Tab-separated table of C-alpha atoms and ligand atoms in Angstrom:
chain	number	residue	atom	x	y	z
B	9	MET	CA	-20.286	-12.577	-20.687
B	10	LEU	CA	-23.482	-13.952	-18.970
B	11	HIS	CA	-26.154	-15.592	-21.560
B	12	LEU	CA	-28.895	-12.933	-20.227
B	13	ILE	CA	-33.197	-13.210	-21.187
B	14	PRO	CA	-34.047	-10.431	-23.437
B	15	LEU	CA	-34.972	-8.196	-20.457
B	16	ALA	CA	-38.318	-7.882	-22.290
B	17	THR	CA	-39.186	-10.761	-21.385
B	18	LEU	CA	-38.190	-10.999	-18.052
B	19	LEU	CA	-40.133	-7.494	-17.717
B	20	LEU	CA	-43.012	-9.407	-19.044
B	21	LEU	CA	-42.697	-12.478	-17.194
B	22	SER	CA	-42.000	-10.959	-13.630
B	23	HIS	CA	-44.991	-8.113	-14.516
B	24	ALA	CA	-48.010	-10.002	-12.677
B	25	THR	CA	-46.144	-10.050	-9.290
B	26	ALA	CA	-43.723	-6.826	-9.346
B	27	THR	CA	-44.903	-4.941	-6.407
B	28	PRO	CA	-46.978	-1.798	-6.770
B	29	LEU	CA	-44.596	1.136	-8.161
B	30	THR	CA	-46.002	3.740	-5.507
B	31	ASP	CA	-43.163	1.718	-2.909
B	32	PRO	CA	-39.484	3.248	-3.005
B	33	GLN	CA	-38.154	0.705	-4.461
B	34	PRO	CA	-34.608	-0.620	-2.902
B	35	LEU	CA	-31.851	0.482	-5.099
B	36	PRO	CA	-29.673	-3.096	-6.827
B	37	LEU	CA	-26.954	-3.964	-4.174
B	38	ILE	CA	-23.617	-5.181	-5.973
B	39	ILE	CA	-21.445	-6.830	-4.265
B	40	TRP	CA	-17.439	-7.741	-4.721
B	41	HIS	CA	-16.133	-10.907	-2.815
B	42	GLY	CA	-12.733	-10.382	-1.280
B	43	LEU	CA	-8.869	-12.796	-2.204
B	44	GLY	CA	-9.324	-16.144	-3.328
B	45	ASP	CA	-13.175	-16.594	-3.164
B	46	ASN	CA	-15.469	-16.769	-6.107
B	47	TYR	CA	-18.841	-14.499	-6.726
B	48	ALA	CA	-21.070	-17.649	-7.884
B	49	ALA	CA	-19.263	-19.303	-4.339
B	50	ASP	CA	-22.319	-20.400	-2.122
B	51	GLY	CA	-21.281	-17.906	1.599
B	52	LEU	CA	-21.562	-15.095	-0.603
B	53	HIS	CA	-24.787	-16.129	-2.193
B	54	GLU	CA	-26.271	-16.567	1.401
B	55	VAL	CA	-24.809	-12.709	1.848
B	56	GLY	CA	-27.002	-11.896	-1.443
B	57	ASP	CA	-30.408	-13.521	-0.072
B	58	LEU	CA	-30.263	-12.244	3.221
B	59	ALA	CA	-29.723	-8.718	0.901
B	60	ILE	CA	-33.160	-9.479	-0.590
B	61	LYS	CA	-35.097	-10.920	2.877
B	62	THR	CA	-33.945	-8.046	4.648
B	63	ASN	CA	-35.225	-5.166	1.887
B	64	PRO	CA	-37.219	-7.547	-0.465
B	65	GLY	CA	-37.332	-6.741	-4.201
B	66	THR	CA	-33.210	-5.762	-3.930
B	67	PHE	CA	-31.306	-6.676	-7.539
B	68	VAL	CA	-28.253	-8.313	-6.449
B	69	TYR	CA	-24.835	-8.192	-8.374
B	70	TYR	CA	-21.959	-10.656	-7.774
B	71	VAL	CA	-19.266	-8.598	-9.409
B	72	ARG	CA	-17.000	-11.081	-11.344
B	73	CYS	CA	-13.720	-10.214	-13.629
B	74	HIS	CA	-14.764	-13.985	-15.851
B	75	ASP	CA	-17.818	-15.803	-15.920
B	76	ASP	CA	-16.241	-19.055	-15.042
B	77	PRO	CA	-16.253	-19.274	-10.710
B	78	GLY	CA	-12.895	-20.697	-11.370
B	79	THR	CA	-10.992	-18.094	-13.516
B	80	ASP	CA	-12.937	-15.555	-11.282
B	81	SER	CA	-11.094	-16.369	-8.622
B	82	ARG	CA	-7.056	-16.876	-9.865
B	83	ALA	CA	-8.518	-13.428	-10.720
B	84	THR	CA	-8.186	-12.351	-7.984
B	85	PHE	CA	-4.856	-12.660	-7.711
B	86	ILE	CA	-3.301	-12.405	-11.009
B	87	GLY	CA	-4.161	-9.631	-13.189
B	88	ASN	CA	-4.225	-5.690	-13.933
B	89	LEU	CA	-6.131	-4.367	-11.803
B	90	THR	CA	-6.695	-0.800	-13.916
B	91	GLU	CA	-7.463	-3.381	-16.871
B	92	GLN	CA	-9.951	-5.897	-14.651
B	93	LEU	CA	-11.443	-2.643	-13.170
B	94	ALA	CA	-12.419	-1.354	-16.673
B	95	GLN	CA	-14.175	-4.707	-17.532
B	96	VAL	CA	-16.320	-4.635	-14.565
B	97	CYS	CA	-17.211	-1.148	-15.033
B	98	GLU	CA	-17.759	-1.944	-18.257
B	99	ASP	CA	-19.868	-5.132	-17.286
B	100	ILE	CA	-21.358	-2.611	-14.924
B	101	ALA	CA	-22.362	0.104	-17.357
B	102	SER	CA	-23.402	-2.272	-19.568
B	103	HIS	CA	-26.119	-4.463	-17.591
B	104	GLU	CA	-29.887	-4.967	-18.505
B	105	ILE	CA	-31.308	-4.109	-14.569
B	106	LEU	CA	-28.294	-2.098	-12.973
B	107	SER	CA	-27.900	0.299	-15.733
B	108	THR	CA	-31.557	1.239	-15.276
B	109	ALA	CA	-30.633	1.614	-12.068
B	110	PRO	CA	-30.311	5.759	-10.470
B	111	ALA	CA	-27.962	4.400	-8.376
B	112	LEU	CA	-27.041	1.030	-6.384
B	113	ASN	CA	-25.188	0.311	-2.888
B	114	ALA	CA	-22.332	-1.451	-3.018
B	115	LEU	CA	-20.713	-4.096	-0.493
B	116	GLY	CA	-17.168	-4.946	-0.155
B	117	PHE	CA	-15.202	-7.683	1.356
B	118	SER	CA	-11.614	-7.017	2.206
B	119	GLN	CA	-9.800	-6.305	-0.945
B	120	GLY	CA	-13.132	-6.374	-3.261
B	121	GLY	CA	-13.677	-3.366	-0.682
B	122	GLN	CA	-11.040	-0.893	-1.951
B	123	PHE	CA	-11.690	-2.294	-6.173
B	124	LEU	CA	-15.485	-0.263	-5.553
B	125	ARG	CA	-13.520	2.675	-4.492
B	126	GLY	CA	-11.720	2.328	-7.792
B	127	TYR	CA	-15.216	1.798	-9.536
B	128	ILE	CA	-16.803	5.306	-7.566
B	129	GLU	CA	-13.668	7.115	-8.506
B	130	ARG	CA	-13.056	6.146	-11.719
B	131	CYS	CA	-16.269	5.153	-13.687
B	132	ASN	CA	-18.926	5.792	-10.821
B	133	HIS	CA	-21.847	4.903	-13.655
B	134	PRO	CA	-24.414	4.743	-11.925
B	135	PRO	CA	-23.773	6.378	-8.876
B	136	VAL	CA	-22.810	4.239	-5.856
B	137	LYS	CA	-25.567	6.108	-3.000
B	138	ASN	CA	-23.860	4.231	-0.031
B	139	LEU	CA	-20.318	2.204	0.548
B	140	VAL	CA	-19.477	-0.297	2.632
B	141	THR	CA	-16.389	-2.172	3.264
B	142	PHE	CA	-15.370	-5.307	5.890
B	143	GLY	CA	-12.162	-6.018	6.372
B	144	SER	CA	-10.527	-3.669	3.951
B	145	GLN	CA	-6.823	-2.696	2.895
B	146	HIS	CA	-7.813	1.032	1.826
B	147	ASN	CA	-4.120	2.399	3.338
B	148	GLY	CA	-2.858	-0.559	1.563
B	149	ILE	CA	-0.893	-3.796	2.872
B	150	ALA	CA	2.114	-3.562	5.021
B	151	LYS	CA	3.053	-6.635	4.257
B	152	TYR	CA	1.806	-10.321	2.498
B	153	GLN	CA	-0.415	-12.147	3.887
B	154	VAL	CA	0.361	-15.273	5.528
B	155	CYS	CA	-1.026	-18.135	2.239
B	156	GLY	CA	-2.178	-21.449	3.486
B	157	ASP	CA	-0.217	-24.658	3.172
B	158	ASP	CA	-1.984	-26.363	0.187
B	159	ASP	CA	-3.126	-23.150	-1.864
B	160	TRP	CA	-0.517	-23.235	-4.340
B	161	VAL	CA	-2.457	-20.023	-6.521
B	162	CYS	CA	-1.407	-17.505	-3.327
B	163	ARG	CA	1.733	-19.579	-2.391
B	164	SER	CA	3.346	-19.575	-5.494
B	165	TRP	CA	2.373	-15.622	-6.178
B	166	ILE	CA	3.496	-14.698	-3.243
B	167	SER	CA	7.155	-16.289	-3.176
B	168	LEU	CA	7.323	-14.136	-6.851
B	169	LEU	CA	6.669	-11.112	-4.788
B	170	LYS	CA	9.598	-11.852	-2.219
B	171	GLY	CA	11.751	-8.404	-3.538
B	172	HIS	CA	10.231	-7.877	-6.662
B	173	THR	CA	7.357	-6.180	-5.412
B	174	TRP	CA	8.033	-2.685	-7.883
B	175	SER	CA	8.683	-4.292	-11.433
B	176	ASP	CA	6.318	-3.776	-13.791
B	177	PHE	CA	5.978	-7.203	-13.964
B	178	VAL	CA	4.393	-8.062	-10.551
B	179	GLN	CA	2.387	-4.854	-10.676
B	180	SER	CA	0.743	-5.489	-13.862
B	181	HIS	CA	0.517	-10.113	-12.909
B	182	VAL	CA	-0.203	-10.052	-9.091
B	183	VAL	CA	-3.425	-8.452	-7.579
B	184	PRO	CA	-1.684	-8.074	-3.815
B	185	SER	CA	1.002	-5.998	-4.727
B	186	GLN	CA	-0.718	-3.228	-6.003
B	187	TYR	CA	-2.346	-2.554	-3.259
B	188	PHE	CA	0.886	-3.102	-1.227
B	189	ARG	CA	2.312	0.082	0.324
B	190	ALA	CA	5.251	0.711	1.824
B	191	THR	CA	6.537	3.143	3.931
B	192	ASN	CA	9.364	4.694	4.913
B	193	PHE	CA	10.486	3.254	8.292
B	194	SER	CA	12.446	6.332	9.910
B	195	THR	CA	9.249	9.262	8.538
B	196	GLY	CA	6.658	7.177	7.826
B	197	ASP	CA	6.391	8.488	4.159
B	198	PRO	CA	5.055	6.461	1.976
B	199	THR	CA	8.454	5.051	-0.412
B	200	PRO	CA	9.790	6.673	-3.768
B	201	GLU	CA	9.654	3.372	-5.407
B	202	TYR	CA	5.538	2.914	-4.439
B	203	LEU	CA	4.687	6.833	-5.401
B	204	ALA	CA	6.166	6.287	-8.814
B	205	HIS	CA	5.465	1.796	-9.226
B	206	SER	CA	2.338	1.380	-7.858
B	207	ASN	CA	-0.308	-0.028	-10.349
B	208	PHE	CA	-3.291	1.149	-8.231
B	209	LEU	CA	-2.928	2.348	-4.757
B	210	ALA	CA	-0.618	5.458	-4.688
B	211	ASP	CA	-3.408	6.202	-7.944
B	212	ILE	CA	-6.488	5.443	-6.543
B	213	ASN	CA	-5.797	6.937	-2.741
B	214	ASN	CA	-4.351	10.210	-4.800
B	215	GLU	CA	-1.189	10.075	-3.342
B	216	ARG	CA	0.684	11.425	-6.124
B	217	ALA	CA	1.716	15.269	-7.318
B	218	ARG	CA	-0.938	15.632	-9.492
B	219	LYS	CA	-4.428	15.319	-7.961
B	220	ASN	CA	-7.743	13.514	-10.079
B	221	THR	CA	-10.287	16.222	-8.836
B	222	THR	CA	-12.546	13.662	-9.791
B	223	TYR	CA	-11.806	10.602	-7.894
B	224	ALA	CA	-12.987	13.398	-4.898
B	225	ALA	CA	-15.469	14.430	-6.701
B	226	ASN	CA	-17.177	11.387	-7.216
B	227	MET	CA	-16.212	9.743	-3.399
B	228	ALA	CA	-17.575	13.488	-1.932
B	229	ALA	CA	-20.660	12.697	-3.435
B	230	LEU	CA	-21.631	9.295	-1.391
B	231	ASP	CA	-24.180	9.518	0.778
B	232	ARG	CA	-22.026	7.075	2.785
B	233	PHE	CA	-19.358	5.674	3.591
B	234	ILE	CA	-19.606	2.805	5.590
B	235	MET	CA	-15.577	0.862	7.545
B	236	TYR	CA	-15.650	-1.752	9.206
B	237	VAL	CA	-12.751	-3.302	10.540
B	238	PHE	CA	-13.018	-6.643	12.920
B	239	ALA	CA	-11.230	-6.657	16.072
B	240	ASN	CA	-9.102	-9.989	16.010
B	241	ASP	CA	-8.196	-9.495	12.411
B	242	THR	CA	-4.680	-10.983	11.782
B	243	THR	CA	-5.076	-11.780	8.237
B	244	VAL	CA	-5.151	-7.804	6.968
B	245	ILE	CA	-1.841	-6.392	8.450
B	246	PRO	CA	-2.523	-3.424	9.235
B	247	LYS	CA	-6.000	-3.987	10.118
B	248	GLU	CA	-6.160	-0.499	11.012
B	249	SER	CA	-5.888	0.164	7.329
B	250	GLY	CA	-10.039	-1.046	6.858
B	251	TRP	CA	-10.288	3.172	8.555
B	252	PHE	CA	-7.722	4.220	6.200
B	253	ALA	CA	-5.467	4.863	9.133
B	254	GLN	CA	-1.678	4.101	9.058
B	255	THR	CA	0.094	1.889	11.856
B	256	ASN	CA	3.524	1.801	12.630
B	257	ILE	CA	3.925	-2.064	12.856
B	258	SER	CA	6.577	-2.707	14.564
B	259	SER	CA	5.568	-0.368	17.476
B	260	GLY	CA	1.895	-0.172	17.016
B	261	GLU	CA	1.308	2.916	16.843
B	262	VAL	CA	-1.334	4.569	15.047
B	263	VAL	CA	-1.903	7.239	13.184
B	264	GLU	CA	-5.610	7.950	12.709
B	265	LEU	CA	-7.189	9.006	8.994
B	266	ARG	CA	-8.136	12.511	10.436
B	267	ASP	CA	-4.413	13.130	10.882
B	268	ARG	CA	-3.360	12.478	8.137
B	269	PRO	CA	-2.730	14.445	4.824
B	270	ILE	CA	-5.475	12.479	2.853
B	271	TYR	CA	-7.894	13.293	4.930
B	272	GLN	CA	-6.289	16.579	5.569
B	273	GLN	CA	-5.682	17.422	2.430
B	274	ASP	CA	-8.438	16.222	0.517
B	275	TRP	CA	-7.239	14.295	-1.737
B	276	ILE	CA	-10.256	11.684	-2.607
B	277	GLY	CA	-13.429	13.635	-0.872
B	278	LEU	CA	-13.112	12.134	3.089
B	279	LYS	CA	-12.983	15.319	4.714
B	280	GLU	CA	-15.744	16.411	2.869
B	281	LEU	CA	-18.217	13.350	3.426
B	282	ASP	CA	-17.091	13.226	6.933
B	283	GLU	CA	-17.564	16.908	7.153
B	284	LYS	CA	-21.881	16.397	5.653
B	285	GLY	CA	-21.667	13.597	8.460
B	286	GLY	CA	-20.751	10.597	5.756
B	287	LEU	CA	-17.967	8.196	7.298
B	288	VAL	CA	-18.724	5.641	9.381
B	289	PHE	CA	-16.508	4.503	12.049
B	290	GLU	CA	-17.259	0.638	12.705
B	291	THR	CA	-15.414	-2.688	14.631
B	292	THR	CA	-17.015	-6.345	14.084
B	293	SER	CA	-15.166	-9.093	16.346
B	294	GLY	CA	-13.597	-11.809	15.608
B	295	GLY	CA	-10.633	-12.446	13.042
B	296	HIS	CA	-11.022	-11.306	8.781
B	297	MET	CA	-14.295	-11.963	7.543
B	298	THR	CA	-15.429	-13.078	10.259
B	299	PHE	CA	-18.892	-12.270	11.168
B	300	GLU	CA	-20.799	-11.773	14.609
B	301	ASP	CA	-24.608	-11.944	13.857
B	302	ASP	CA	-26.617	-10.139	12.629
B	303	VAL	CA	-24.567	-7.338	11.785
B	304	LEU	CA	-24.999	-8.073	7.691
B	305	GLU	CA	-28.770	-7.584	8.582
B	306	HIS	CA	-27.982	-4.453	10.553
B	307	VAL	CA	-26.422	-2.746	7.533
B	308	PHE	CA	-28.865	-3.683	5.185
B	309	LYS	CA	-31.553	-2.145	7.876
B	310	THR	CA	-29.712	0.389	8.485
B	311	TYR	CA	-27.747	1.802	5.466
B	312	PHE	CA	-29.847	-0.445	2.166
B	313	ALA	CA	-33.408	0.318	2.794
B	314	PRO	CA	-34.995	1.692	-0.069
B	315	THR	CA	-35.684	5.280	0.733
B	316	THR	CA	-38.304	7.954	-0.680
B	317	THR	CA	-34.796	10.062	-2.467
B	318	ALA	CA	-34.229	7.561	-4.782
B	319	HIS	CA	-36.805	6.943	-6.616
B	320	TRP	CA	-36.892	3.222	-8.951
B	321	LYS	CA	-39.241	1.344	-10.152
B	322	GLY	CA	-37.452	-1.495	-9.448
B	323	ALA	CA	-36.376	-4.700	-11.958
B	324	GLY	CA	-39.604	-7.256	-10.260
B	325	ALA	CA	-39.374	-9.783	-7.962
B	326	ASP	CA	-38.506	-12.201	-10.427
B	327	VAL	CA	-35.875	-11.161	-12.307
B	328	GLN	CA	-33.113	-12.334	-9.788
B	329	GLU	CA	-34.005	-15.687	-9.680
B	330	LEU	CA	-34.273	-15.270	-13.432
B	331	MET	CA	-31.288	-14.236	-14.450
B	332	GLU	CA	-29.085	-16.803	-12.267
B	333	LEU	CA	-31.096	-19.182	-14.609
S	23	NAG	C1	-9.420	11.481	-13.812
S	23	NAG	O1	-9.979	10.374	-13.531
S	23	NAG	C2	-11.037	9.951	-14.488
S	23	NAG	C3	-12.202	9.126	-14.424
S	23	NAG	O2	-11.053	7.520	-14.040
S	23	NAG	C4	-11.063	10.334	-15.789
S	23	NAG	O3	-12.064	10.285	-16.788
S	23	NAG	C5	-9.504	11.760	-15.969
S	23	NAG	O4	-9.137	11.339	-17.808
S	23	NAG	C6	-8.542	11.621	-15.295
S	23	NAG	N1	-7.764	12.510	-14.827
S	23	NAG	C7	-6.546	13.007	-14.747
S	23	NAG	C8	-5.985	14.238	-15.495
S	23	NAG	O5	-5.716	11.930	-15.237
S	24	NAG	C1	-2.403	-2.123	-16.468
S	24	NAG	O1	-2.831	-2.263	-17.481
S	24	NAG	C2	-3.028	-0.899	-18.241
S	24	NAG	C3	-4.725	-0.707	-19.332
S	24	NAG	O2	-4.015	-1.804	-19.923
S	24	NAG	C4	-1.511	-0.734	-18.598
S	24	NAG	O3	-1.291	0.491	-19.320
S	24	NAG	C5	-0.627	-0.570	-17.256
S	24	NAG	O4	0.597	-0.218	-18.490
S	24	NAG	C6	-0.179	-1.976	-17.183
S	24	NAG	N1	0.892	-1.539	-15.097
S	24	NAG	C7	1.297	-2.111	-15.266
S	24	NAG	C8	2.279	-1.834	-14.588
S	24	NAG	O5	1.995	-2.976	-16.723
S	25	NAG	C1	13.818	7.980	4.681
S	25	NAG	O1	13.632	8.355	5.301
S	25	NAG	C2	15.339	9.480	5.551
S	25	NAG	C3	14.878	10.985	6.035
S	25	NAG	O2	14.251	11.728	4.945
S	25	NAG	C4	16.502	9.014	4.666
S	25	NAG	O3	17.480	10.052	4.957
S	25	NAG	C5	16.082	7.381	4.665
S	25	NAG	O4	17.530	7.589	3.603
S	25	NAG	C6	15.077	7.411	3.847
S	25	NAG	N1	15.520	5.775	3.773
S	25	NAG	C7	14.872	5.213	2.988
S	25	NAG	C8	15.312	4.133	2.919
S	25	NAG	O5	14.637	5.526	2.060
S	26	NAG	C1	7.789	3.223	14.125
S	26	NAG	O1	8.774	2.582	15.145
S	26	NAG	C2	9.237	2.471	15.612
S	26	NAG	C3	10.074	1.521	17.057
S	26	NAG	O2	9.197	0.446	17.281
S	26	NAG	C4	10.784	3.607	15.203
S	26	NAG	O3	12.048	3.955	15.593
S	26	NAG	C5	10.509	4.454	14.308
S	26	NAG	O4	10.629	5.704	14.822
S	26	NAG	C6	8.164	4.493	14.212
S	26	NAG	N1	8.871	5.142	13.014
S	26	NAG	C7	7.657	5.799	13.264
S	26	NAG	C8	7.493	6.754	11.357
S	26	NAG	O5	7.502	6.562	13.664
S	27	NAG	C1	-9.234	-10.697	20.435
S	27	NAG	O1	-8.495	-10.266	20.960
S	27	NAG	C2	-8.576	-9.683	22.282
S	27	NAG	C3	-6.930	-8.430	22.452
S	27	NAG	O2	-6.313	-9.560	21.506
S	27	NAG	C4	-8.699	-11.073	22.725
S	27	NAG	O3	-8.356	-10.614	24.174
S	27	NAG	C5	-10.149	-11.910	22.696
S	27	NAG	O4	-10.371	-12.801	22.944
S	27	NAG	C6	-9.714	-12.022	20.948
S	27	NAG	N1	-11.453	-12.428	20.583
S	27	NAG	C7	-11.439	-13.239	19.696
S	27	NAG	C8	-12.645	-13.720	19.233
S	27	NAG	O5	-9.847	-13.836	19.082
């Protein structure tokens, strides 16, 4: 993994400029990027920089499956999510700075949103306090996205999916297939193939007969879960997946989360979270991953500002730069 400067050195170096301990410090922020992107991308770091500017002292960690940006980007298409997530959990739990925090805030873009939910449900060490997702596929996708003309990685893997979504080979190698969700056209119920073979989504949404109560407890323990949908998203089909809604892609009819069994029988703690006011449905204008002016700043101010209920001494102002050397 990353070649890190020993923590003792970092703390020594940052000592002189550290903010007084009496001020509440913002919790570290973990950001998980979307399909085709990588943890070192400029656009992603602009988001992180804005988070730091909005809440000075925030330590930002960009979630990655690999230290090489190209390999990290490829891992957004290719890999077994069970293994990717286990690796991410281990990286975060053993991280020199993150592991010293009482809690984290989390920001997920597109598929990174449901993967962060996987982190919370399966690992949550350290626990997440507020989760914000933008254009995520919480209720899966009903169709694969259209790849760019010269995006050969996307094209070659998507072509492999045709008719093979539920094979073990595809489910352990093609990332989007692991959150593909097939439903019966006339009943709207998930298909037996999906329930039997989905390597990720059917599990983290607790859709199988045997429920994991830890998943529900960890989600219900969040302070807030804020779900943004892009009003004109045509990449995520259906876009209402970002709110856990189910859409009949033939008629366009939408069944909202609160009218679905996952909520009513509280399979993953969303009802409990909603009843304490922690579930937030938001819309922002534009297509997939196009950000309205100030929407991110609004999110950082509203949900990730320091609070007196999560005490942390902070990482020190210089640590971010030193860790990125
Ligand atoms: C439920 O999930 C937790 C967290 O990943 C895991 O430790 C536990 O073994 C799971 N329980 C069952 C019954 O699968
Ligand atoms: C994905 O990896 C896990 C852990 O190694 C393994 O148990 C599982 O069988 C793999 N999934 C598929 C569909 O092969
Ligand atoms: C959809 O559900 C109906 C009613 O249960 C059933 O008769 C039909 O076979 C199912 N279709 C598929 C493709 O599984
Ligand atoms: C989805 O919409 C089509 C009409 O476009 C309808 O025939 C079908 O029964 C609907 N499915 C469900 C589950 O409502
Ligand atoms: C978004 O979609 C609406 C309705 O389909 C349309 O009127 C509007 O022009 C679109 N806006 C953008 C920014 O594409």
